[in-house]
Structure formats: structure tokens, C-alpha cells
Amino acid sequence: MAHQVRLTLDALQSLIDELQSREYIVIGPKIENRKVVYDEIAKIDDLPAGWSDEQEAATYRLHKTGSPALFDITHSMNAWIHHLYPSKATLLKASRENSGFTVERMKEAPPKYALFGIRPCDLEAMKKYDRILLKDTFHDEIYKNRREKTFIISANCTRPSGTCFCASMDSGPKATSGYDLALTEIIRDGDHYFIADIGSESAQELINKIPQAEASADDIAYANSLIEKAREQMGRTLNTGNLKEILYKNYENTHWDTVGDRCLTCGNCTLVCPTCFCTTIQDYTDLTGSNVERIRQWDSCYNNEFSYIHGGSVRTSSYARYRHWLMHKLATYHDQFDTSGCVGCGRCITWCPAAIDITEEASAIRQHSITV
Amino acid sequence: MAKKRKPKLAVWKFASCDGCQLSLLDCEDELLAITDHIEIAYFPEATRAVVKGPYDLSLVEGSITTPHDAERVHQVRRSSKFLVTIGACATAGGIQALRNFKDVNTYITAVYPTPQFIETLNKSTPIADHVFVDFQLRGCPISKFQLLELFNAYLNGRKPNIPQYSVCIECKRKGTTCVMVAQGIPCLGPVTQAGCDAICPSFERGCYGCFGPKETPNTHSLAERFHVLGEKEDDIVRFFRGYNSYAEPFQRESIAHEKKSQV
Ligand code: SF4
Ligand code: SF4
Ligand code: SF4
Ligand code: SF4
Ligand code: SF4
């Protein structure tokens, strides 16, 4: 069994101090203008203690709980992708020179991030990013350089939000691998502490520097019981049994029209999804025409131009774009990358302005399947 | 390399507030660089010096609201190789197109002491209803960045990088928390074309739709959501009756709700 220690709130602060002394930029959830953002934190007090969230389709609300818990808020709208795979990046610059031109590939000094409090579902999403952007012939320079430097402190979920369904997708609420440290927050008998699972040598080295005690068997069992309770309280469920095959048989299902009628093709669901990775690349000249910058930005398959090929866009209707998206998440991703395109974080449900719910849509297709 | 003749630029004004032309003057830092490559031949807002046409590139601001302007716009077209409309007035009729939903004579008699001197058309219409338009820059006012990109693309013979997708795309790239989901504020972002860098949601306001309808806007579904957020039929009419009220998808949606609010 992995080595687990018990940390107090003060020890957690020491942990942040240690990370900062190693020049990490510590990123964590915090409240800004009454909203949760996932951004740089200086100290433990920046975390949203005493706040909790309610998430439902097209609804996200914060409220005060009075509890000292740091991790009552589940996950923020923005996932870690903003930090490791920025929404806008300059890839290269080129300039005309005499009769030719020179090209300068942009090389960044990658920021060194410690991602604090990232949720198990997001950790699973990162594994998919690793699979897609690092493993094949072509890897993504920006992601690779940032990812290699990243230190991960995951927070297991003891309370799922109303749109979470990681239990169905086998990607939460407990982090199983891929972290340096995984914390479980415990508030019991007036005591407030964390059970930390040590997942890497560098984490062990850090832990040795801060006050800690060996976690008791009772503490570990209690932490696990909290996570198990969360597993039973998932806000949503998705039956994944045979789902890919069912979806493939249902390209012509008329239910797509029903959801297409509601879908705004606004793209929000793709840009909050921690497993979406599509980008668009454009060249910008300057007025002289002698200099050009190649800029990459996040893109979405809900944009008409996304499917533009010679003669026009392939997916012009909203139903075709919605179908393409859901198919990629739950079916074609499997064929492409041997894994699901969905970790069940529920962000696409919460942040869809039209309250469209992937779990409902997938189960509607299953129920009204053309051929079973 | 032989020095190329600088293309001649003309800036024309029809019924408008001049705000979009100001966006050009607002390019302070870049203005000198622009004049290195483009000859500002006709721009009454900025200079009285006039270089005779024809012009290589015409920027047209404002909508057509008078019989005289309906004639004049044809002259503008004839003297322009490439005609670009700038702003919500020129591309959709502007805020003054609100009169298109009413009888203009009731306004004239209410506003002017001697209405017989007022010569106006019943409707405020976009330039493209009268002449062929090569490209449109949206917004009320237009974005300075997009204007520069237009010059840039024009000078280099390429298509401008001006997307037609939703404001939400820019909003999410910035990481702005959605005002509609997190605060219940109605927002036109999902049906409005990007270009403003989602400025209103960044200041906790819903999008007003200055950039007009995006490609394939699903106004009907968004209006349904506005209902869920507690908006009444006549509120919804007002949401779609802003700067781009006469743009077809917004026009259709507001009329549908106007009918419902009257039953
Ligand atoms: S769902 Fe769309 S945006 Fe997301 S990864 Fe797939 S194709 Fe790209
Ligand atoms: S598809 Fe939705 S629930 Fe699944 S990972 Fe993406 S945002 Fe989360
Ligand atoms: S989906 Fe699971 S892991 Fe992710 S925040 Fe919700 S409960 Fe936690
Ligand atoms: S499913 Fe929702 S978030 Fe996604 S494009 Fe459609 S309306 Fe927008
Ligand atoms: S605030 Fe408006 S523009 Fe931004 S994501 Fe939400 S609906 Fe779209």
C-alpha cells in the first residue's frame, strides 16, 4: 500500500511555502469577485474555505457554508488546460529578408506550475492529453515543456456536484494514479486535517521537509469512507455499456433533431471540457507584409468553419455539430485513442447556456435506438 | 523593387454617429504606419483635403435613411473597387432601424415642429440592401483590431482572419466566468458574432449583441432560456431590438415575441 501521511492546515501552508521556494507557481481554486477561478495562490488562506457550489444544468451558484473546509467547492469552470495548453499561443514568426525569408520558432521558457487541488476527473483528463499530445510521432512542444515541470497535488472528492458523473466513467472521485500528492480533507471531532497519499519521489522529498505524522489505519479508512459516500452521491450517471456500438448505429436517429433544435452551437461545452484539444492556426501579417506571426487558438467543432473543406462546411446544421461532439466524446475518441473522450466532470452540462445534458442525450439515444 | 502605388482609401458616412470612423482615428499608434501604405484620399471626418476617385478601398459607415442617400450610395459603389461596410448601422441598419418596426410618421410628427421639411424613408436599411458589399466589419462600434486586420489582409491580398463564431468562444478562451450560468444574467453571446473579445461578460454584463448574429444563430433556443431566467415576452423583444434589430435572425425573433406579447 502506498505511503500515507497526516497533514495539518499549517503543514499544508508549509507545503505551499516549500513549493514556492522551489520556484513553483502554485495554482489553486480561489474566489475572485464572488466567482471561483483556478489561478495563482500565495497562501492557504486564498483557498475558498467556507464556500460551496451548487451545479445543475446551465446553473452554477456559490454559497457560504460556515464550514472551515477548503475543498467543499468541487471544480471550477476552467480546468488546468488554461495553464498547460494555453488558449492562445504564438507558434512562429517569419520575416522577409532580401530575396528569402527567415523563420523563428517560438520557444518559451515554460512556467513551472504546481497544480493544487485538482480533481481526480481532471487528472484522468490530463492522462488523455498525455496520450494525445505526447505519445505519437508528433508531440506538442508547449504542452510537453509545461507538463514535464508540473507538480500535481490532487484533491479527492468527498462531495460531488450536481452534474458530476465520474463514477460512471471510472475517473473519480478518488485519484488512482498520476499525482505527486493526493489529499483527502477530513473534518472530524473538531479536528481539521488531510490524509496525503504520496505518489512520487519528489513528493516524498517535499513531505520530509514539512511537519507530518504517519496516517493511522483508522484515518485512512475514514478518508476512504468519505470518498465512497461521494461515489454514491453522484449528481448524474451514464450507462456506458455497449454505448459506442449503440451510438454508431444511431447516426440517423431523429433524436438528434430534437437536441439540435436546442443547441446554440455556441461552443461552450467544448471549451470547458478537459479532454477537448482542438485548435485553429492562423497567420497574421503586419502592414508591411514583411513579417508574419503564426497564432494558435482554441477552436471548437461547434464552429461552422471547423468543418470547412473545399466548397463549404460539412456540418452546417446544429444537430450535425451536436452529434459530432457527442460522438467524439463517447464513441470515436475510443477508436482514436483507446479511451473515452469523457471523464464525467459534468462541466459541459453546468456551463451549457441551453442546459443540454450529455447524460440525458446519450440515454435518449440508447432508449430510442434505431436497432438494438 | 519598384515602389507600388499606394492604394487610395475613402471613408464615407451615411446615417450614423461617427463612432466607427473614430475607431480609425483611434488607431493612433498605427495610423502613421497605415498612411505609409495607404493613401487617405477621402475622409471628411479627419481632413478636408480631397483626392479624386476612383478609390481602391472604401469604408462605408452608416445606414440608408433618406432618398438622397439611397442615390448617393450608388455613386459610392461606382467609385470604389472594394467596398467594406463598417459597423452595425452600415451592416444591419443600426439602432435607428428601430423605426422599421413602427410607422415612421408618428415619430416625425412627435419630434419635429415642422414635419413637412423632413424627407425620410420609412426604413433604415443596411448598405447591402442597396449595393454589392465586398466585406463587412461588424460591431457598434467596430473593433480597432479587426479594422487593422482588414487593412493588413487587404494590403497583403489575403482573407482577413475575422471569425463568425459566437462571443462565447472568446469569452471562454479568456476564462471569464459565464454571467448567464453563474449569475442568471441574460446574455446574447451564444447568438452573437465574436470580435469584441467578450468585453461585456468580462465586466459582468450580458452581451448586447453589438456584433450582430453569428453564423447559424439559434435565437429561438436562447429566447427559451431567457424565459427560464424569468424574462417576459416584451423583455425578450427588447433584447433582440438593439443595435442589430434589423439583422434578419434578430428581427425574426423579436417579431415572434412581439406577437406573443400582444395576445
Ligand atoms: S469534441 Fe470537438 S472540439 Fe472537442 S476534441 Fe472533439 S472535435 Fe475537438
Ligand atoms: S464531455 Fe462533459 S462531462 Fe465529459 S469530460 Fe467533457 S466536459 Fe466533462
Ligand atoms: S466529477 Fe468526480 S472527480 Fe470530478 S469533481 Fe466531480 S466528484 Fe470530483
Ligand atoms: S451543447 Fe450547449 S454548450 Fe454545447 S454548443 Fe450546444 S448549446 Fe452550446
Ligand atoms: S457570458 Fe455570455 S458570452 Fe460569455 S460564455 Fe456566457 S453566454 Fe457566452
XYZ file of C-alpha atoms and ligand atoms in Angstrom:
675
model
C 0.000 0.000 0.000
C 1.144 3.479 -0.808
C 2.604 5.574 1.927
C 0.116 7.982 3.526
C 0.663 10.800 5.977
C -1.494 13.097 8.014
C -1.073 16.845 7.473
C -2.464 19.746 9.448
C -3.570 23.044 7.894
C -0.256 24.554 8.937
C 1.599 21.719 7.274
C -0.324 22.427 4.087
C 0.876 26.015 4.286
C 4.446 24.742 4.743
C 3.928 22.606 1.678
C 2.999 25.682 -0.344
C 6.000 27.539 1.088
C 8.292 24.674 0.097
C 6.869 24.644 -3.417
C 7.320 28.384 -3.722
C 10.898 28.168 -2.512
C 11.446 25.706 -5.347
C 10.120 28.380 -7.714
C 6.791 26.766 -8.392
C 3.860 28.994 -9.296
C 1.146 27.465 -7.155
C -2.228 27.340 -8.900
C -5.367 26.652 -6.907
C -9.048 27.480 -6.607
C -9.856 30.880 -5.125
C -12.733 33.328 -5.008
C -12.463 36.483 -7.077
C -15.445 38.801 -7.491
C -17.692 36.170 -5.916
C -16.588 33.622 -8.518
C -14.268 30.670 -8.346
C -11.227 30.952 -10.519
C -8.371 28.484 -10.849
C -5.310 30.679 -10.674
C -2.211 31.603 -8.727
C -2.486 31.375 -4.947
C 0.022 32.757 -2.489
C -1.096 31.028 0.679
C -3.556 28.552 2.106
C -5.902 31.401 3.093
C -6.515 32.103 -0.599
C -8.365 28.797 -0.946
C -12.167 29.109 -0.814
C -12.647 27.994 2.799
C -16.266 28.139 3.857
C -17.652 28.209 0.322
C -19.532 25.570 -1.553
C -21.038 25.315 -5.016
C -24.301 24.124 -6.496
C -24.131 22.896 -10.048
C -27.027 21.975 -12.254
C -27.615 22.164 -15.988
C -26.906 25.790 -17.022
C -26.629 26.822 -13.374
C -23.685 27.469 -11.111
C -24.116 29.164 -7.753
C -21.832 29.710 -4.789
C -22.915 29.872 -1.198
C -21.285 30.210 2.199
C -21.378 27.166 4.408
C -19.640 28.320 7.564
C -17.576 25.135 7.429
C -13.786 25.552 7.508
C -13.467 23.057 4.619
C -11.063 24.164 1.875
C -12.364 21.780 -0.745
C -16.130 21.977 -0.494
C -16.177 23.602 -3.893
C -15.875 20.846 -6.462
C -14.296 22.030 -9.683
C -14.073 25.460 -11.246
C -15.252 26.288 -14.766
C -11.683 26.495 -16.002
C -9.654 23.330 -15.848
C -5.856 23.093 -15.760
C -5.754 23.211 -19.580
C -5.597 27.006 -19.406
C -2.211 26.586 -17.763
C -0.708 23.702 -19.665
C -2.284 24.239 -23.082
C -2.905 27.989 -23.283
C -5.891 29.267 -25.232
C -3.667 31.453 -27.380
C -0.043 30.925 -28.329
C 2.341 32.275 -30.956
C 3.991 29.335 -32.689
C 6.388 31.079 -35.015
C 7.442 34.372 -36.528
C 8.816 34.838 -40.014
C 10.319 37.842 -41.789
C 11.285 38.635 -45.322
C 14.970 39.167 -45.859
C 16.415 40.216 -49.196
C 15.127 37.584 -51.571
C 14.254 34.975 -48.971
C 12.812 34.785 -45.515
C 13.735 33.561 -42.056
C 11.562 31.581 -39.705
C 11.880 31.711 -35.964
C 10.122 29.011 -33.998
C 8.882 30.367 -30.706
C 10.429 28.695 -27.713
C 9.040 29.630 -24.374
C 10.682 29.363 -21.002
C 7.927 27.122 -19.632
C 6.336 28.277 -16.390
C 6.756 25.839 -13.522
C 3.333 25.104 -12.124
C 2.207 23.292 -9.005
C -1.456 22.451 -9.617
C -3.091 22.472 -6.221
C -6.420 20.798 -5.548
C -7.005 19.395 -8.999
C -9.818 16.870 -9.018
C -9.498 13.188 -9.940
C -11.586 13.682 -13.090
C -9.223 16.408 -14.266
C -6.262 14.195 -13.526
C -7.751 11.500 -15.751
C -8.288 14.136 -18.427
C -4.609 15.024 -18.205
C -3.727 11.403 -18.917
C -5.745 11.664 -22.106
C -3.903 14.836 -23.051
C -0.625 12.994 -22.424
C -1.802 10.206 -24.679
C -2.808 12.607 -27.460
C -0.169 15.306 -27.299
C 2.909 13.431 -26.125
C 2.818 9.818 -27.246
C 2.549 9.890 -31.029
C 5.063 10.848 -33.715
C 4.190 14.481 -33.260
C 4.085 15.947 -29.827
C 3.049 19.380 -28.739
C 6.059 21.433 -27.626
C 4.198 23.867 -25.414
C 2.250 21.170 -23.578
C 5.272 18.893 -23.281
C 7.560 21.518 -21.786
C 4.985 22.770 -19.326
C 3.716 19.319 -18.413
C 7.171 17.953 -17.602
C 7.704 20.642 -15.000
C 4.287 20.345 -13.383
C 3.814 19.173 -9.813
C 0.362 17.808 -9.026
C -1.457 17.943 -5.714
C -4.799 16.336 -6.321
C -7.791 16.625 -4.002
C -10.078 13.613 -3.739
C -13.755 14.467 -3.801
C -15.834 13.947 -0.691
C -18.774 15.835 -2.210
C -19.685 15.597 -5.889
C -21.527 18.419 -7.599
C -24.960 18.007 -9.119
C -23.554 17.446 -12.590
C -20.661 15.109 -11.709
C -20.692 11.556 -13.055
C -17.065 10.463 -12.782
C -18.142 7.251 -11.036
C -19.805 6.145 -14.292
C -16.692 6.985 -16.274
C -14.293 5.295 -13.866
C -12.371 8.541 -13.358
C -13.179 9.604 -9.804
C -13.995 10.568 -7.129
C -10.660 9.132 -5.926
C -7.371 9.774 -7.681
C -5.745 6.452 -8.502
C -2.507 7.496 -10.208
C -0.769 10.332 -11.981
C -0.371 12.638 -8.971
C 2.529 13.652 -6.808
C 0.280 14.065 -3.803
C -3.392 13.229 -3.376
C -5.176 14.848 -0.455
C -8.371 13.857 1.301
C -9.800 16.526 3.550
C -11.172 15.399 6.901
C -13.149 17.363 9.439
C -13.883 15.116 12.408
C -14.479 15.665 16.102
C -13.404 19.299 15.880
C -10.223 18.299 14.081
C -9.391 19.527 10.560
C -6.628 17.668 8.715
C -5.633 15.988 5.468
C -4.604 12.487 4.567
C -1.950 12.754 1.894
C -1.117 9.885 -0.395
C 2.444 10.171 -1.648
C 2.686 9.354 -5.332
C 6.201 10.348 -6.330
C 9.741 10.623 -5.044
C 9.762 14.389 -5.345
C 6.585 14.456 -3.254
C 8.249 12.266 -0.627
C 11.208 14.597 -0.567
C 8.864 17.569 -0.044
C 6.887 15.814 2.660
C 10.088 15.107 4.568
C 10.598 18.858 4.829
C 7.266 19.636 6.484
C 5.593 18.645 9.754
C 3.706 15.379 9.289
C 2.629 12.229 11.039
C 2.046 8.721 9.767
C -1.644 8.302 8.899
C -3.402 5.795 11.135
C -5.353 2.892 9.660
C -8.464 4.498 11.097
C -7.772 7.805 9.350
C -7.197 6.059 6.046
C -10.387 4.040 6.416
C -12.329 7.166 7.307
C -10.940 9.087 4.313
C -11.920 6.217 2.045
C -15.410 6.090 3.509
C -15.916 9.774 2.696
C -14.863 9.183 -0.909
C -17.091 6.113 -1.141
C -20.022 8.161 0.069
C -19.291 10.715 -2.645
C -19.279 7.915 -5.206
C -22.818 7.024 -4.181
C -23.988 10.625 -4.360
C -23.078 11.402 -7.952
C -25.383 14.039 -9.413
C -25.600 12.191 -12.728
C -24.978 8.716 -14.082
C -24.191 7.468 -17.555
C -24.727 3.899 -18.667
C -21.647 3.223 -20.783
C -22.499 -0.426 -21.520
C -22.148 -1.019 -25.260
C -22.568 2.726 -25.715
C -20.094 3.161 -28.556
C -21.797 0.486 -30.642
C -25.244 1.885 -29.918
C -24.147 5.379 -30.925
C -22.584 4.136 -34.159
C -25.879 2.547 -35.112
C -27.750 5.743 -34.448
C -26.269 8.359 -36.734
C -29.694 8.682 -38.343
C -31.704 8.749 -35.129
C -34.293 11.548 -35.239
C -33.492 12.409 -31.638
C -30.502 14.425 -32.904
C -33.011 16.858 -34.404
C -34.608 17.380 -31.014
C -31.336 18.297 -29.339
C -30.187 20.201 -32.430
C -33.212 22.420 -32.019
C -31.965 23.426 -28.565
C -28.230 23.572 -29.248
C -26.915 27.110 -29.715
C -23.700 25.935 -31.433
C -22.023 28.355 -29.046
C -19.094 26.031 -28.312
C -19.096 26.463 -24.537
C -19.213 22.716 -23.863
C -16.037 22.092 -25.861
C -14.076 24.936 -24.313
C -14.794 23.880 -20.732
C -14.162 20.200 -21.455
C -10.825 18.998 -20.094
C -10.489 16.382 -22.838
C -11.157 18.669 -25.819
C -7.962 19.698 -27.554
C -8.870 21.265 -30.893
C -7.135 24.419 -32.054
C -7.082 26.647 -35.106
C -3.940 28.163 -36.556
C -3.848 31.475 -38.381
C -1.130 33.626 -39.884
C -1.171 37.347 -39.239
C 0.924 39.578 -41.461
C 1.766 43.136 -40.499
C 1.027 46.186 -42.664
C 4.351 45.938 -44.489
C 3.730 42.331 -45.422
C 7.315 41.580 -44.381
C 6.572 39.993 -41.035
C 4.159 37.280 -40.088
C 3.099 35.636 -36.852
C 1.512 32.214 -36.672
C -1.012 32.127 -33.850
C -2.769 29.114 -32.424
C -6.038 29.443 -30.528
C -8.502 27.010 -29.019
C -11.157 26.041 -31.507
C -14.450 24.196 -31.280
C -16.173 21.697 -33.545
C -19.345 23.756 -32.992
C -17.903 26.498 -35.211
C -19.116 26.353 -38.779
C -15.618 26.929 -40.116
C -14.289 23.943 -38.182
C -15.573 21.528 -40.814
C -14.764 23.762 -43.786
C -13.308 21.898 -46.720
C -13.202 22.840 -50.370
C -16.678 24.059 -51.276
C -18.033 24.714 -47.807
C -18.606 23.362 -44.334
C -19.565 19.754 -43.850
C -21.561 20.305 -40.678
C -23.775 23.328 -41.141
C -26.761 22.291 -39.005
C -26.743 22.403 -35.223
C -27.833 18.778 -34.955
C -24.870 17.636 -37.040
C -22.485 19.609 -34.845
C -24.009 18.341 -31.621
C -23.949 14.771 -32.935
C -20.328 15.103 -33.968
C -19.413 16.383 -30.495
C -21.246 13.693 -28.541
C -19.963 11.012 -30.906
C -16.411 12.184 -30.359
C -16.758 12.258 -26.601
C -18.386 8.855 -26.221
C -17.535 6.846 -29.327
C -14.934 7.965 -31.878
C -12.407 9.008 -29.204
C -12.269 5.328 -28.221
C -11.249 4.397 -31.741
C -8.757 7.226 -31.991
C -7.077 6.968 -28.607
C -8.288 3.746 -26.941
C -10.003 5.674 -24.195
C -13.204 7.585 -23.576
C -13.379 11.253 -24.542
C -15.311 11.964 -21.376
C -14.246 11.831 -17.739
C -17.678 12.709 -16.375
C -16.697 16.059 -14.884
C -20.084 17.445 -15.902
C -18.704 20.841 -16.928
C -20.399 20.662 -20.316
C -23.721 20.265 -18.501
C -23.190 23.065 -15.999
C -21.789 25.551 -18.499
C -24.121 24.876 -21.425
C -26.277 28.010 -21.626
C -29.062 25.873 -23.111
C -28.935 23.293 -20.280
C -28.174 20.407 -22.617
C -27.066 17.329 -20.677
C -24.750 14.770 -22.276
C -26.007 12.023 -19.938
C -29.633 12.688 -20.896
C -28.878 12.860 -24.601
C -26.841 9.660 -24.586
C -29.526 7.822 -22.689
C -32.234 9.165 -25.007
C -30.342 7.707 -27.961
C -29.993 4.417 -26.093
C -33.717 4.352 -25.300
C -34.833 5.231 -28.789
C -32.103 3.285 -30.506
C -32.944 2.519 -34.122
C -31.629 -1.034 -33.961
C -30.600 -2.629 -30.725
C 11.710 46.594 -56.033
C 9.696 49.290 -57.827
C 7.613 51.311 -55.433
C 3.987 50.321 -55.719
C 1.317 52.978 -55.989
C -0.348 53.289 -52.608
C -3.980 52.186 -52.696
C -6.430 55.042 -52.207
C -8.790 54.870 -49.240
C -12.115 56.660 -48.948
C -14.272 56.795 -45.826
C -17.958 57.535 -46.400
C -20.647 58.412 -43.960
C -24.395 57.772 -44.090
C -26.816 57.800 -41.136
C -24.576 57.066 -38.147
C -22.954 58.517 -35.055
C -19.378 58.625 -36.469
C -18.175 56.218 -33.796
C -16.821 53.697 -36.272
C -14.855 56.343 -38.167
C -13.449 57.354 -34.816
C -12.173 53.797 -34.413
C -9.957 54.522 -37.396
C -8.670 57.734 -35.845
C -8.308 55.786 -32.615
C -5.601 53.668 -34.307
C -3.227 56.426 -33.111
C -0.138 54.273 -32.827
C -0.745 52.530 -36.104
C -2.157 55.460 -38.065
C 1.213 56.643 -39.367
C 2.111 53.131 -40.417
C -1.230 52.873 -42.195
C -0.599 56.097 -44.126
C 2.777 54.695 -45.185
C 0.903 52.054 -47.116
C -2.473 53.557 -47.841
C -3.278 56.999 -49.159
C -6.153 58.502 -47.205
C -7.827 60.095 -50.195
C -11.267 60.979 -48.898
C -12.037 61.181 -45.197
C -14.035 64.324 -44.331
C -14.152 63.418 -40.631
C -10.347 63.691 -40.481
C -9.257 66.032 -43.264
C -10.776 68.450 -45.757
C -8.215 67.629 -48.425
C -9.887 65.518 -51.082
C -8.164 63.329 -53.621
C -10.416 62.476 -56.527
C -11.716 58.967 -57.038
C -11.988 56.260 -58.042
C -10.885 54.654 -54.799
C -9.292 51.277 -54.231
C -10.872 50.693 -50.848
C -13.978 52.349 -49.453
C -15.099 52.086 -45.862
C -18.762 52.875 -45.555
C -20.288 53.869 -42.246
C -23.991 54.382 -41.602
C -27.330 53.188 -42.902
C -29.592 54.423 -45.673
C -32.445 56.516 -44.298
C -33.160 59.193 -46.935
C -33.993 59.131 -50.652
C -30.878 61.233 -51.267
C -28.612 58.702 -49.546
C -30.257 55.861 -51.427
C -28.963 57.580 -54.583
C -25.593 58.592 -53.183
C -24.649 55.051 -52.138
C -24.697 54.017 -55.800
C -22.170 56.738 -56.609
C -20.004 55.449 -53.769
C -20.193 51.955 -55.160
C -19.340 53.144 -58.670
C -16.237 54.945 -57.460
C -14.990 52.047 -55.253
C -13.126 48.942 -56.279
C -13.541 47.262 -52.913
C -16.341 48.302 -50.596
C -16.399 47.394 -46.913
C -19.213 48.368 -44.594
C -18.147 49.248 -41.075
C -20.353 48.915 -38.027
C -23.869 47.884 -37.103
C -25.509 50.817 -38.957
C -23.947 50.008 -42.301
C -24.266 46.239 -41.972
C -27.671 45.967 -40.287
C -29.375 49.390 -40.235
C -28.180 50.330 -36.750
C -30.128 51.473 -33.715
C -32.102 53.825 -35.988
C -33.626 50.730 -37.592
C -35.898 50.507 -34.547
C -38.208 52.716 -36.568
C -38.591 49.881 -39.070
C -40.880 48.222 -36.556
C -43.179 51.255 -36.307
C -44.736 53.862 -38.577
C -42.002 56.456 -39.020
C -44.552 59.279 -39.460
C -45.641 59.015 -35.845
C -42.036 59.776 -34.808
C -41.650 62.622 -37.268
C -44.765 64.364 -36.075
C -43.825 63.783 -32.450
C -40.246 65.082 -32.777
C -40.211 67.868 -35.356
C -42.212 71.113 -35.120
C -42.482 71.370 -38.922
C -42.628 67.786 -40.129
C -43.219 68.802 -43.744
C -39.492 69.662 -44.072
C -38.436 66.153 -43.124
C -37.681 63.935 -46.040
C -37.007 60.420 -44.880
C -37.542 56.820 -45.847
C -39.847 54.510 -43.921
C -36.987 52.212 -43.041
C -33.334 52.440 -42.069
C -31.603 49.822 -44.204
C -28.123 48.353 -44.442
C -25.826 49.250 -47.344
C -26.012 45.700 -48.681
C -29.744 46.194 -49.344
C -28.760 48.789 -51.963
C -25.402 47.871 -53.476
C -22.998 44.954 -53.565
C -20.768 44.833 -50.478
C -17.405 43.058 -50.578
C -16.866 42.634 -46.863
C -18.487 43.645 -43.577
C -16.914 44.701 -40.326
C -19.388 44.219 -37.503
C -19.743 45.962 -34.184
C -21.099 49.068 -32.520
C -18.502 50.411 -32.771
C -16.185 48.204 -34.840
C -13.118 46.705 -33.223
C -9.894 48.543 -33.870
C -8.081 45.227 -34.016
C -10.398 43.920 -36.726
C -10.040 47.155 -38.709
C -6.268 46.831 -38.662
C -6.577 43.190 -39.615
C -8.749 44.242 -42.555
C -6.114 46.717 -43.827
C -3.476 44.167 -43.244
C -5.252 41.446 -45.161
C -6.220 43.866 -47.935
C -2.644 45.067 -48.416
C -1.328 41.526 -48.478
C -4.028 40.074 -50.677
C -5.297 37.569 -48.148
C -8.577 36.796 -46.451
C -8.984 38.669 -43.154
C -8.893 36.499 -40.027
C -12.285 37.624 -38.839
C -14.258 34.768 -37.327
C -18.018 34.362 -37.457
C -18.414 32.122 -34.429
C -20.005 33.106 -31.126
C -18.880 35.607 -28.488
C -18.830 32.610 -26.092
C -15.709 31.302 -27.834
C -13.801 34.471 -26.959
C -15.362 34.528 -23.504
C -14.175 31.007 -22.721
C -10.723 31.489 -24.192
C -10.313 34.368 -21.779
C -11.582 32.193 -18.957
C -14.330 34.637 -17.988
C -16.946 33.028 -15.769
C -20.208 32.850 -17.727
C -22.619 35.511 -16.478
C -25.653 33.627 -17.696
C -24.792 30.370 -15.909
C -23.190 31.800 -12.771
C -25.351 34.889 -12.270
C -28.513 34.281 -14.246
C -27.903 37.392 -16.372
C -29.383 37.080 -19.890
C -26.576 37.211 -22.445
C -26.755 37.365 -26.237
C -23.229 35.927 -26.531
C -24.337 32.498 -27.815
C -26.043 34.031 -30.875
C -23.707 36.978 -31.454
C -20.626 37.076 -33.642
C -17.273 37.349 -31.875
C -14.950 40.316 -32.315
C -15.320 42.360 -29.138
C -13.195 39.941 -27.069
C -16.273 39.334 -24.905
C -15.911 42.692 -23.248
C -19.359 42.844 -21.616
C -19.178 39.479 -19.812
C -15.696 40.488 -18.569
C -17.462 43.332 -16.782
C -20.288 41.102 -15.518
C -22.782 42.310 -18.113
C -24.676 40.216 -20.599
C -23.697 40.653 -24.248
C -25.892 43.220 -26.048
C -25.324 41.747 -29.474
C -23.349 44.688 -30.954
C -21.616 42.431 -33.440
C -24.882 41.069 -34.789
C -25.872 37.471 -35.459
C -23.163 34.798 -35.596
C -23.226 32.096 -38.266
C -26.275 29.852 -37.684
C -27.655 31.714 -34.663
C -30.254 29.729 -32.705
C -32.141 32.736 -31.356
C -35.244 30.714 -30.632
C -33.482 28.374 -28.208
C -31.732 31.257 -26.469
C -35.063 33.068 -26.065
C -36.409 29.897 -24.400
C -33.563 30.131 -21.884
C -34.323 33.793 -21.275
C -37.843 32.704 -20.344
C -36.416 30.229 -17.845
C -34.344 33.071 -16.377
C -37.588 34.943 -15.798
C -37.719 37.283 -18.788
C -41.152 38.177 -20.185
C -42.081 38.317 -23.855
C -41.631 42.072 -24.117
C -38.238 41.867 -22.361
C -37.177 39.370 -24.992
C -38.382 41.722 -27.729
C -36.079 44.380 -26.272
C -33.065 42.046 -26.089
C -33.246 41.401 -29.814
C -34.064 45.045 -30.625
C -30.696 46.628 -30.076
C -28.069 47.828 -32.497
C -28.732 44.930 -34.847
C -32.519 44.726 -34.563
C -32.978 44.683 -38.340
C -30.485 41.858 -38.960
C -32.726 39.095 -40.176
C -32.372 36.476 -37.373
C -32.770 39.071 -34.609
C -35.622 40.733 -36.464
C -37.498 37.455 -36.824
C -37.021 36.565 -33.166
C -38.192 39.928 -31.837
C -41.261 39.930 -34.076
C -42.206 36.437 -32.880
C -42.102 37.575 -29.252
C -43.853 40.834 -30.014
C -46.750 38.841 -31.447
C -46.842 36.626 -28.369
C -46.720 39.603 -26.010
C -49.768 41.049 -27.739
C -52.018 38.026 -27.267
S -15.463 17.312 -29.253
Fe -14.978 18.737 -30.895
S -13.632 20.292 -30.040
Fe -13.685 18.562 -28.625
S -11.919 17.320 -29.216
Fe -13.697 16.529 -30.315
S -13.693 17.558 -32.272
Fe -12.354 18.717 -30.910
S -17.798 15.741 -22.152
Fe -18.603 16.975 -20.488
S -18.607 15.625 -18.721
Fe -17.330 14.680 -20.261
S -15.268 15.377 -19.774
Fe -16.082 16.819 -21.263
S -16.993 18.447 -20.074
Fe -16.650 16.726 -18.679
S -16.563 14.510 -11.455
Fe -15.869 13.300 -9.732
S -13.732 13.790 -9.537
Fe -14.638 15.378 -10.785
S -15.223 16.970 -9.379
Fe -16.990 15.674 -9.606
S -16.842 14.177 -7.957
Fe -14.869 15.134 -8.181
S -24.441 21.760 -26.312
Fe -24.783 23.630 -25.150
S -22.742 24.473 -24.776
Fe -22.573 22.991 -26.408
S -22.741 24.191 -28.273
Fe -24.798 23.397 -27.805
S -25.731 24.996 -26.580
Fe -23.547 25.462 -26.632
S -21.162 35.132 -20.517
Fe -22.323 35.243 -22.413
S -20.735 35.259 -23.968
Fe -19.771 34.500 -22.123
S -19.994 32.264 -22.251
Fe -21.721 33.038 -21.080
S -23.350 33.234 -22.586
Fe -21.422 33.147 -23.717
